[in-house]
Amino acid sequence: MTSPVTAEDLISRDELKAAALDFIAEMRAKVQRDQGSLPSVFDSWFIRAVTRLLEFDPARFWEDSVHDYAARFPAQGPSLQWDLLRLRQFLDRWRQGRFVEFSQRERSGIHYHPRFGTEFGADVLLTCQGAPALMRWRGAPLMKNAFDFAIYPALLAELRPRTVFEVGSGSGASAAWFADSLAFCGVDARVHSVDLVKAAVEHPGVRFYRGDCYDPERLFDRELLQTEPHPWLVVEDAHHNVAAVLQHLHRFLAPGDYLMVEDSDVKREALRQFLGAHPGHYLVDTRFTDFFGRNATCAADSIFVRTKSDNN
Ligand SMILES: C[S@@+](CC[C@H](N)C(=O)[O-])C[C@H]1O[C@@H](n2cnc3c(N)ncnc32)[C@H](O)[C@@H]1O
């Protein structure tokens, strides 16, 4: 069960304007610093929406003004209501900061898609893995969606993991893709990938193993887990015995390591169980979960960074 949304999760009606203006100041600095003064589609939309909202009576809340406007002008009103809703949702997330507790994400997710926690409909997530065909890597089927196909390289480039552990190899394409992406970033890394059936793909940067999530202790060799260099990226993509698999790997993860749990819409109970046993040890990195909009990833609320070891 998710606990009810609290005041810290949402920006109040009187804080909304100030938050929008603060964000615009930050955005303008970013556009100059990082984008050669060229605004993105999102930047332009945000400024346009706020400029329009500032035309309303400054003594009233934007929600009230827009509500009245929509009643008076049914043709134009809904578009402004949509803008205001999106703007508020974005600012609520922005104010929470980059690293957020899973429980807070769950609480503040009540305004989003009930299963996927996204700000858009499930129709996008239904087809973004490729429909009817999957994407391929080195000729083998890759079970990643279009968002994660962009999120993983950004995460790998920032984290520069020395080791990747993948649970659930599938065809082996994803492990090969991780290894190729890391080589492209100039990172000397090794990828270890396990599945019930050892993948047929061969790649010099990847070692494939046979293992069963119902025997988590033997998924990967203990010595490997004790000696492979950090930082790690651990990817859970086998969908079986998830809490026990994570609990086992937790013993070897170090602060700064990342854990990405794919298809988490069907693993929320397992995540609550695992995270509940390690309060404060993992935070959701919303830079990646929300890069393309809230939870535009199959790892909804489940791209975690480990923040502390068991000793503190
Ligand atoms: C979604 S696929 C992995 C896809 C791959 N990671 C990719 O992105 O292309 C899930 C994999 O989990 C494996 N699997 C299912 N049950 C398992 C278990 N008990 N232990 C280990 N692997 C399992 C399946 O054989 C399948 O290859």
mmCIF file of C-alpha atoms and ligand atoms in Angstrom:
data_model
loop_
_atom_site.group_PDB
_atom_site.id
_atom_site.type_symbol
_atom_site.label_atom_id
_atom_site.label_comp_id
_atom_site.label_asym_id
_atom_site.label_seq_id
_atom_site.Cartn_x
_atom_site.Cartn_y
_atom_site.Cartn_z
ATOM 1 C CA MET A 1 0.000 0.000 0.000
ATOM 2 C CA THR A 2 1.220 3.501 -0.854
ATOM 3 C CA SER A 3 0.903 6.107 1.909
ATOM 4 C CA PRO A 4 -1.120 9.243 1.137
ATOM 5 C CA VAL A 5 0.429 12.195 -0.689
ATOM 6 C CA THR A 6 1.811 14.806 1.730
ATOM 7 C CA ALA A 7 2.362 18.568 1.577
ATOM 8 C CA GLU A 8 6.085 18.100 0.837
ATOM 9 C CA ASP A 9 5.212 16.171 -2.321
ATOM 10 C CA LEU A 10 3.336 19.020 -4.001
ATOM 11 C CA ILE A 11 3.866 22.719 -4.545
ATOM 12 C CA SER A 12 1.043 24.701 -2.939
ATOM 13 C CA ARG A 13 -1.181 26.958 -5.028
ATOM 14 C CA ASP A 14 0.508 30.101 -3.702
ATOM 15 C CA GLU A 15 4.010 28.768 -4.346
ATOM 16 C CA LEU A 16 3.312 27.831 -7.959
ATOM 17 C CA LYS A 17 4.062 31.177 -9.644
ATOM 18 C CA ALA A 18 7.278 31.721 -7.716
ATOM 19 C CA ALA A 19 8.396 28.157 -8.502
ATOM 20 C CA ALA A 20 7.691 28.701 -12.221
ATOM 21 C CA LEU A 21 9.731 31.903 -12.253
ATOM 22 C CA ASP A 22 12.587 30.296 -10.316
ATOM 23 C CA PHE A 23 12.631 27.464 -12.804
ATOM 24 C CA ILE A 24 12.700 29.884 -15.748
ATOM 25 C CA ALA A 25 15.727 31.667 -14.261
ATOM 26 C CA GLU A 26 17.504 28.314 -13.931
ATOM 27 C CA MET A 27 16.427 27.271 -17.415
ATOM 28 C CA ARG A 28 17.703 30.511 -19.000
ATOM 29 C CA ALA A 29 21.119 29.982 -17.405
ATOM 30 C CA LYS A 30 21.160 26.372 -18.668
ATOM 31 C CA VAL A 31 20.132 27.398 -22.213
ATOM 32 C CA GLN A 32 23.031 29.857 -22.316
ATOM 33 C CA ARG A 33 25.553 27.594 -20.631
ATOM 34 C CA ASP A 34 24.762 24.223 -22.220
ATOM 35 C CA GLN A 35 22.751 24.834 -25.367
ATOM 36 C CA GLY A 36 24.521 27.673 -27.153
ATOM 37 C CA SER A 37 21.496 29.892 -26.332
ATOM 38 C CA LEU A 38 19.144 27.608 -28.292
ATOM 39 C CA PRO A 39 15.999 26.706 -26.315
ATOM 40 C CA SER A 40 14.604 23.182 -26.604
ATOM 41 C CA VAL A 41 10.966 22.461 -27.459
ATOM 42 C CA PHE A 42 10.339 22.029 -23.722
ATOM 43 C CA ASP A 43 12.112 25.314 -22.815
ATOM 44 C CA SER A 44 10.062 27.268 -25.368
ATOM 45 C CA TRP A 45 6.783 25.651 -24.321
ATOM 46 C CA PHE A 46 7.452 26.363 -20.646
ATOM 47 C CA ILE A 47 8.191 30.057 -21.217
ATOM 48 C CA ARG A 48 5.164 30.420 -23.514
ATOM 49 C CA ALA A 49 2.852 28.796 -20.960
ATOM 50 C CA VAL A 50 4.119 30.928 -18.055
ATOM 51 C CA THR A 51 3.959 34.133 -20.122
ATOM 52 C CA ARG A 52 0.321 33.361 -20.915
ATOM 53 C CA LEU A 53 -0.522 32.542 -17.278
ATOM 54 C CA LEU A 54 1.081 35.771 -16.059
ATOM 55 C CA GLU A 55 -1.543 37.715 -18.040
ATOM 56 C CA PHE A 56 -4.196 36.656 -15.509
ATOM 57 C CA ASP A 57 -5.055 38.670 -12.407
ATOM 58 C CA PRO A 58 -1.892 38.428 -10.222
ATOM 59 C CA ALA A 59 -4.031 38.420 -7.056
ATOM 60 C CA ARG A 60 -5.648 35.085 -7.984
ATOM 61 C CA PHE A 61 -4.318 31.527 -8.116
ATOM 62 C CA TRP A 62 -3.549 30.335 -11.638
ATOM 63 C CA GLU A 63 -5.777 27.288 -11.143
ATOM 64 C CA ASP A 64 -8.801 29.512 -10.381
ATOM 65 C CA SER A 65 -8.118 31.904 -13.277
ATOM 66 C CA VAL A 66 -7.694 29.066 -15.761
ATOM 67 C CA HIS A 67 -10.792 27.289 -14.465
ATOM 68 C CA ASP A 68 -12.903 30.443 -15.044
ATOM 69 C CA TYR A 69 -11.278 31.062 -18.427
ATOM 70 C CA ALA A 70 -12.078 27.512 -19.581
ATOM 71 C CA ALA A 71 -15.709 27.974 -18.559
ATOM 72 C CA ARG A 72 -15.941 31.212 -20.546
ATOM 73 C CA PHE A 73 -13.981 30.069 -23.614
ATOM 74 C CA PRO A 74 -14.599 26.341 -24.109
ATOM 75 C CA ALA A 75 -12.605 26.291 -27.389
ATOM 76 C CA GLN A 76 -9.291 27.666 -26.009
ATOM 77 C CA GLY A 77 -9.642 26.768 -22.317
ATOM 78 C CA PRO A 78 -8.723 23.044 -22.380
ATOM 79 C CA SER A 79 -5.365 23.704 -23.985
ATOM 80 C CA LEU A 80 -4.464 26.157 -21.221
ATOM 81 C CA GLN A 81 -5.712 23.717 -18.589
ATOM 82 C CA TRP A 82 -3.442 21.066 -20.100
ATOM 83 C CA ASP A 83 -0.488 23.484 -20.021
ATOM 84 C CA LEU A 84 -1.109 24.316 -16.370
ATOM 85 C CA LEU A 85 -1.424 20.654 -15.372
ATOM 86 C CA ARG A 86 1.828 19.721 -17.139
ATOM 87 C CA LEU A 87 3.610 22.739 -15.728
ATOM 88 C CA ARG A 88 2.521 21.887 -12.186
ATOM 89 C CA GLN A 89 3.477 18.232 -12.574
ATOM 90 C CA PHE A 90 6.893 19.203 -13.857
ATOM 91 C CA LEU A 91 7.488 21.727 -11.062
ATOM 92 C CA ASP A 92 6.398 19.249 -8.381
ATOM 93 C CA ARG A 93 9.079 16.881 -9.636
ATOM 94 C CA TRP A 94 11.690 19.596 -10.075
ATOM 95 C CA ARG A 95 11.249 20.772 -6.509
ATOM 96 C CA GLN A 96 11.808 17.256 -5.168
ATOM 97 C CA GLY A 97 15.336 17.342 -6.589
ATOM 98 C CA ARG A 98 17.318 14.729 -8.466
ATOM 99 C CA PHE A 99 17.615 11.973 -5.836
ATOM 100 C CA VAL A 100 14.320 10.943 -4.286
ATOM 101 C CA GLU A 101 13.198 8.203 -1.896
ATOM 102 C CA PHE A 102 11.206 5.435 -3.588
ATOM 103 C CA SER A 103 8.364 5.939 -1.083
ATOM 104 C CA GLN A 104 8.122 9.621 -1.994
ATOM 105 C CA ARG A 105 8.015 8.735 -5.684
ATOM 106 C CA GLU A 106 5.230 6.262 -5.019
ATOM 107 C CA ARG A 107 3.252 8.799 -2.986
ATOM 108 C CA SER A 108 3.569 11.588 -5.528
ATOM 109 C CA GLY A 109 2.825 9.133 -8.353
ATOM 110 C CA ILE A 110 -0.875 9.071 -7.573
ATOM 111 C CA HIS A 111 -1.509 11.785 -10.170
ATOM 112 C CA TYR A 112 0.032 9.722 -12.950
ATOM 113 C CA HIS A 113 -0.742 6.525 -14.829
ATOM 114 C CA PRO A 114 -1.825 4.025 -12.130
ATOM 115 C CA ARG A 115 0.322 1.168 -13.413
ATOM 116 C CA PHE A 116 3.280 2.786 -15.148
ATOM 117 C CA GLY A 117 3.533 6.039 -13.178
ATOM 118 C CA THR A 118 4.072 7.994 -16.391
ATOM 119 C CA GLU A 119 2.691 11.363 -17.343
ATOM 120 C CA PHE A 120 1.511 9.958 -20.665
ATOM 121 C CA GLY A 121 -0.740 7.048 -21.522
ATOM 122 C CA ALA A 122 0.253 3.405 -21.565
ATOM 123 C CA ASP A 123 -0.178 3.479 -25.366
ATOM 124 C CA VAL A 124 3.315 4.978 -25.669
ATOM 125 C CA LEU A 125 4.889 2.283 -23.494
ATOM 126 C CA LEU A 126 3.025 -0.446 -25.360
ATOM 127 C CA THR A 127 4.725 0.312 -28.653
ATOM 128 C CA CYS A 128 8.043 1.952 -27.742
ATOM 129 C CA GLN A 129 9.914 -1.366 -27.571
ATOM 130 C CA GLY A 130 9.125 -1.692 -31.273
ATOM 131 C CA ALA A 131 5.811 -3.012 -32.549
ATOM 132 C CA PRO A 132 5.478 -5.523 -33.998
ATOM 133 C CA ALA A 133 9.267 -6.053 -34.290
ATOM 134 C CA LEU A 134 11.917 -5.471 -31.610
ATOM 135 C CA MET A 135 15.019 -3.353 -32.121
ATOM 136 C CA ARG A 136 18.149 -5.374 -32.793
ATOM 137 C CA TRP A 137 21.777 -5.059 -31.730
ATOM 138 C CA ARG A 138 24.505 -6.896 -33.640
ATOM 139 C CA GLY A 139 21.648 -8.708 -35.379
ATOM 140 C CA ALA A 140 20.076 -10.099 -32.180
ATOM 141 C CA PRO A 141 16.740 -8.954 -30.682
ATOM 142 C CA LEU A 142 17.170 -6.277 -28.028
ATOM 143 C CA MET A 143 14.372 -5.966 -25.496
ATOM 144 C CA LYS A 144 14.828 -2.288 -24.712
ATOM 145 C CA ASN A 145 12.364 0.489 -25.422
ATOM 146 C CA ALA A 146 13.208 3.663 -27.322
ATOM 147 C CA PHE A 147 13.504 5.700 -24.115
ATOM 148 C CA ASP A 148 15.798 3.224 -22.395
ATOM 149 C CA PHE A 149 17.813 2.976 -25.590
ATOM 150 C CA ALA A 150 18.745 6.604 -24.935
ATOM 151 C CA ILE A 151 18.757 6.491 -21.106
ATOM 152 C CA TYR A 152 21.234 3.626 -20.731
ATOM 153 C CA PRO A 153 24.004 5.287 -22.796
ATOM 154 C CA ALA A 154 23.546 8.515 -20.795
ATOM 155 C CA LEU A 155 23.774 6.555 -17.536
ATOM 156 C CA LEU A 156 26.803 4.566 -18.719
ATOM 157 C CA ALA A 157 28.565 7.741 -19.896
ATOM 158 C CA GLU A 158 28.008 9.430 -16.537
ATOM 159 C CA LEU A 159 28.634 6.466 -14.224
ATOM 160 C CA ARG A 160 31.435 4.905 -16.279
ATOM 161 C CA PRO A 161 30.916 1.540 -14.561
ATOM 162 C CA ARG A 162 33.895 -0.799 -14.431
ATOM 163 C CA THR A 163 31.527 -3.760 -14.128
ATOM 164 C CA VAL A 164 28.004 -4.522 -15.322
ATOM 165 C CA PHE A 165 26.009 -7.426 -13.899
ATOM 166 C CA GLU A 166 22.906 -8.307 -15.862
ATOM 167 C CA VAL A 167 20.297 -10.771 -14.610
ATOM 168 C CA GLY A 168 18.314 -11.992 -17.637
ATOM 169 C CA SER A 169 20.441 -12.082 -20.806
ATOM 170 C CA GLY A 170 17.672 -12.836 -23.335
ATOM 171 C CA SER A 171 19.364 -13.173 -26.690
ATOM 172 C CA GLY A 172 22.551 -11.588 -25.279
ATOM 173 C CA ALA A 173 22.016 -8.413 -27.312
ATOM 174 C CA SER A 174 21.656 -6.148 -24.268
ATOM 175 C CA ALA A 175 24.929 -7.325 -22.685
ATOM 176 C CA ALA A 176 26.722 -6.850 -26.017
ATOM 177 C CA TRP A 177 25.174 -3.399 -26.329
ATOM 178 C CA PHE A 178 26.345 -2.421 -22.803
ATOM 179 C CA ALA A 179 29.870 -3.598 -23.654
ATOM 180 C CA ASP A 180 29.887 -1.733 -26.987
ATOM 181 C CA SER A 181 28.524 1.444 -25.364
ATOM 182 C CA LEU A 182 31.189 1.331 -22.648
ATOM 183 C CA ALA A 183 33.947 0.747 -25.194
ATOM 184 C CA PHE A 184 32.621 3.764 -27.107
ATOM 185 C CA CYS A 185 32.977 5.858 -23.910
ATOM 186 C CA GLY A 186 36.532 4.580 -23.464
ATOM 187 C CA VAL A 187 35.664 2.710 -20.254
ATOM 188 C CA ASP A 188 37.601 -0.456 -19.520
ATOM 189 C CA ALA A 189 34.717 -2.591 -18.260
ATOM 190 C CA ARG A 190 33.506 -6.163 -18.166
ATOM 191 C CA VAL A 191 29.894 -7.263 -18.525
ATOM 192 C CA HIS A 192 28.615 -10.396 -16.760
ATOM 193 C CA SER A 193 25.220 -11.664 -17.820
ATOM 194 C CA VAL A 194 23.257 -14.631 -16.487
ATOM 195 C CA ASP A 195 20.171 -16.476 -17.693
ATOM 196 C CA LEU A 196 18.507 -19.874 -17.329
ATOM 197 C CA VAL A 197 19.854 -20.592 -20.779
ATOM 198 C CA LYS A 198 23.332 -19.261 -21.616
ATOM 199 C CA ALA A 199 23.081 -16.715 -24.447
ATOM 200 C CA ALA A 200 24.473 -17.740 -27.817
ATOM 201 C CA VAL A 201 25.944 -14.306 -28.678
ATOM 202 C CA GLU A 202 29.724 -13.966 -28.401
ATOM 203 C CA HIS A 203 31.394 -10.710 -27.453
ATOM 204 C CA PRO A 204 34.925 -10.098 -26.134
ATOM 205 C CA GLY A 205 33.687 -7.764 -23.393
ATOM 206 C CA VAL A 206 30.933 -10.067 -22.108
ATOM 207 C CA ARG A 207 30.829 -13.284 -20.139
ATOM 208 C CA PHE A 208 27.567 -15.192 -20.249
ATOM 209 C CA TYR A 209 26.582 -17.676 -17.548
ATOM 210 C CA ARG A 210 23.799 -20.094 -16.757
ATOM 211 C CA GLY A 211 22.006 -19.466 -13.492
ATOM 212 C CA ASP A 212 18.583 -19.465 -11.877
ATOM 213 C CA CYS A 213 17.063 -16.577 -9.922
ATOM 214 C CA TYR A 214 15.527 -19.164 -7.585
ATOM 215 C CA ASP A 215 19.062 -19.972 -6.496
ATOM 216 C CA PRO A 216 20.360 -16.387 -6.111
ATOM 217 C CA GLU A 217 23.512 -17.357 -4.196
ATOM 218 C CA ARG A 218 24.774 -19.152 -7.283
ATOM 219 C CA LEU A 219 23.692 -16.657 -9.957
ATOM 220 C CA PHE A 220 27.226 -15.245 -10.089
ATOM 221 C CA ASP A 221 30.379 -16.674 -8.617
ATOM 222 C CA ARG A 222 30.948 -15.223 -5.120
ATOM 223 C CA GLU A 223 34.587 -14.436 -5.834
ATOM 224 C CA LEU A 224 33.554 -12.449 -8.892
ATOM 225 C CA LEU A 225 31.142 -10.407 -6.776
ATOM 226 C CA GLN A 226 33.852 -9.786 -4.192
ATOM 227 C CA THR A 227 36.553 -8.752 -6.627
ATOM 228 C CA GLU A 228 35.077 -7.046 -9.687
ATOM 229 C CA PRO A 229 35.905 -3.314 -9.673
ATOM 230 C CA HIS A 230 33.343 -0.647 -8.827
ATOM 231 C CA PRO A 231 31.381 1.339 -9.765
ATOM 232 C CA TRP A 232 28.868 -1.257 -10.899
ATOM 233 C CA LEU A 233 25.716 -1.125 -12.901
ATOM 234 C CA VAL A 234 23.413 -3.988 -11.917
ATOM 235 C CA VAL A 235 20.442 -4.654 -14.213
ATOM 236 C CA GLU A 236 17.617 -6.902 -13.061
ATOM 237 C CA ASP A 237 15.681 -8.039 -16.131
ATOM 238 C CA ALA A 238 14.685 -11.639 -15.403
ATOM 239 C CA HIS A 239 11.518 -10.900 -13.400
ATOM 240 C CA HIS A 240 11.678 -13.895 -11.055
ATOM 241 C CA ASN A 241 12.305 -14.019 -7.307
ATOM 242 C CA VAL A 242 13.208 -10.342 -7.571
ATOM 243 C CA ALA A 243 13.359 -9.410 -3.866
ATOM 244 C CA ALA A 244 15.670 -12.339 -3.076
ATOM 245 C CA VAL A 245 17.926 -11.635 -6.071
ATOM 246 C CA LEU A 246 18.257 -7.966 -5.063
ATOM 247 C CA GLN A 247 18.806 -8.908 -1.434
ATOM 248 C CA HIS A 248 21.665 -11.195 -2.458
ATOM 249 C CA LEU A 249 23.323 -8.612 -4.732
ATOM 250 C CA HIS A 250 22.895 -5.914 -2.073
ATOM 251 C CA ARG A 251 25.592 -7.634 -0.012
ATOM 252 C CA PHE A 252 28.145 -6.797 -2.707
ATOM 253 C CA LEU A 253 26.932 -3.420 -3.979
ATOM 254 C CA ALA A 254 28.893 -0.348 -2.829
ATOM 255 C CA PRO A 255 27.892 3.308 -2.401
ATOM 256 C CA GLY A 256 27.821 4.963 -5.836
ATOM 257 C CA ASP A 257 26.776 1.761 -7.641
ATOM 258 C CA TYR A 258 23.607 1.818 -9.731
ATOM 259 C CA LEU A 259 20.782 -0.693 -9.759
ATOM 260 C CA MET A 260 18.248 -0.645 -12.598
ATOM 261 C CA VAL A 261 15.186 -2.834 -12.148
ATOM 262 C CA GLU A 262 13.396 -3.177 -15.472
ATOM 263 C CA ASP A 263 9.630 -3.636 -15.927
ATOM 264 C CA SER A 264 9.080 -2.508 -12.366
ATOM 265 C CA ASP A 265 5.335 -2.050 -12.891
ATOM 266 C CA VAL A 266 5.018 -5.741 -11.989
ATOM 267 C CA LYS A 267 7.704 -5.677 -9.270
ATOM 268 C CA ARG A 268 6.505 -2.935 -6.914
ATOM 269 C CA GLU A 269 5.788 -5.288 -4.039
ATOM 270 C CA ALA A 270 9.247 -6.866 -4.398
ATOM 271 C CA LEU A 271 10.832 -3.408 -4.462
ATOM 272 C CA ARG A 272 8.946 -2.302 -1.346
ATOM 273 C CA GLN A 273 10.100 -5.442 0.403
ATOM 274 C CA PHE A 274 13.734 -5.022 -0.658
ATOM 275 C CA LEU A 275 13.961 -1.278 -0.020
ATOM 276 C CA GLY A 276 12.028 -1.603 3.241
ATOM 277 C CA ALA A 277 14.822 -3.881 4.489
ATOM 278 C CA HIS A 278 17.454 -1.213 3.648
ATOM 279 C CA PRO A 279 15.945 2.173 4.492
ATOM 280 C CA GLY A 280 17.983 5.101 3.173
ATOM 281 C CA HIS A 281 20.384 2.885 1.220
ATOM 282 C CA TYR A 282 18.964 3.553 -2.240
ATOM 283 C CA LEU A 283 17.559 6.662 -3.890
ATOM 284 C CA VAL A 284 15.758 6.961 -7.215
ATOM 285 C CA ASP A 285 17.855 8.957 -9.688
ATOM 286 C CA THR A 286 15.141 10.997 -11.372
ATOM 287 C CA ARG A 287 17.599 12.487 -13.824
ATOM 288 C CA PHE A 288 17.315 9.168 -15.629
ATOM 289 C CA THR A 289 13.800 7.948 -14.748
ATOM 290 C CA ASP A 290 12.350 11.305 -15.844
ATOM 291 C CA PHE A 291 14.751 12.296 -18.602
ATOM 292 C CA PHE A 292 11.986 12.198 -21.226
ATOM 293 C CA GLY A 293 9.050 12.853 -18.877
ATOM 294 C CA ARG A 294 8.044 11.194 -15.642
ATOM 295 C CA ASN A 295 8.915 7.510 -15.756
ATOM 296 C CA ALA A 296 9.437 7.431 -19.501
ATOM 297 C CA THR A 297 11.340 4.179 -18.956
ATOM 298 C CA CYS A 298 10.522 0.553 -18.253
ATOM 299 C CA ALA A 299 12.364 1.075 -14.950
ATOM 300 C CA ALA A 300 9.638 3.283 -13.465
ATOM 301 C CA ASP A 301 10.880 4.678 -10.121
ATOM 302 C CA SER A 302 13.549 1.997 -10.229
ATOM 303 C CA ILE A 303 16.834 3.477 -11.408
ATOM 304 C CA PHE A 304 18.582 3.540 -8.051
ATOM 305 C CA VAL A 305 21.895 4.752 -6.780
ATOM 306 C CA ARG A 306 23.221 3.119 -3.644
ATOM 307 C CA THR A 307 23.973 5.862 -1.151
ATOM 308 C CA LYS A 308 25.518 4.105 1.816
ATOM 309 C CA SER A 309 27.131 0.903 2.918
ATOM 310 C CA ASP A 310 25.733 -1.425 5.569
ATOM 311 C CA ASN A 311 28.225 -0.058 8.103
ATOM 312 C CA ASN A 312 26.727 3.431 8.266
HETATM 313 C C1 LIG B 1 13.116 -9.828 -20.717
HETATM 314 S S1 LIG B 1 14.242 -11.137 -21.021
HETATM 315 C C2 LIG B 1 15.790 -10.344 -20.941
HETATM 316 C C3 LIG B 1 16.023 -9.403 -22.078
HETATM 317 C C4 LIG B 1 17.390 -8.794 -22.212
HETATM 318 N N1 LIG B 1 17.914 -8.318 -20.959
HETATM 319 C C5 LIG B 1 17.305 -7.641 -23.202
HETATM 320 O O1 LIG B 1 17.188 -6.481 -22.762
HETATM 321 O O2 LIG B 1 17.356 -7.902 -24.409
HETATM 322 C C6 LIG B 1 14.127 -12.046 -19.577
HETATM 323 C C7 LIG B 1 15.087 -13.212 -19.472
HETATM 324 O O3 LIG B 1 14.998 -13.748 -18.161
HETATM 325 C C8 LIG B 1 15.258 -15.119 -18.240
HETATM 326 N N2 LIG B 1 14.745 -15.806 -17.051
HETATM 327 C C9 LIG B 1 13.483 -16.196 -16.779
HETATM 328 N N3 LIG B 1 13.420 -16.831 -15.611
HETATM 329 C C10 LIG B 1 14.680 -16.853 -15.118
HETATM 330 C C11 LIG B 1 15.247 -17.386 -13.938
HETATM 331 N N4 LIG B 1 14.508 -18.035 -13.037
HETATM 332 N N5 LIG B 1 16.571 -17.232 -13.740
HETATM 333 C C12 LIG B 1 17.339 -16.584 -14.657
HETATM 334 N N6 LIG B 1 16.844 -16.068 -15.809
HETATM 335 C C13 LIG B 1 15.531 -16.202 -16.032
HETATM 336 C C14 LIG B 1 14.566 -15.564 -19.510
HETATM 337 O O4 LIG B 1 15.172 -16.776 -20.003
HETATM 338 C C15 LIG B 1 14.782 -14.370 -20.441
HETATM 339 O O5 LIG B 1 15.872 -14.572 -21.298
#
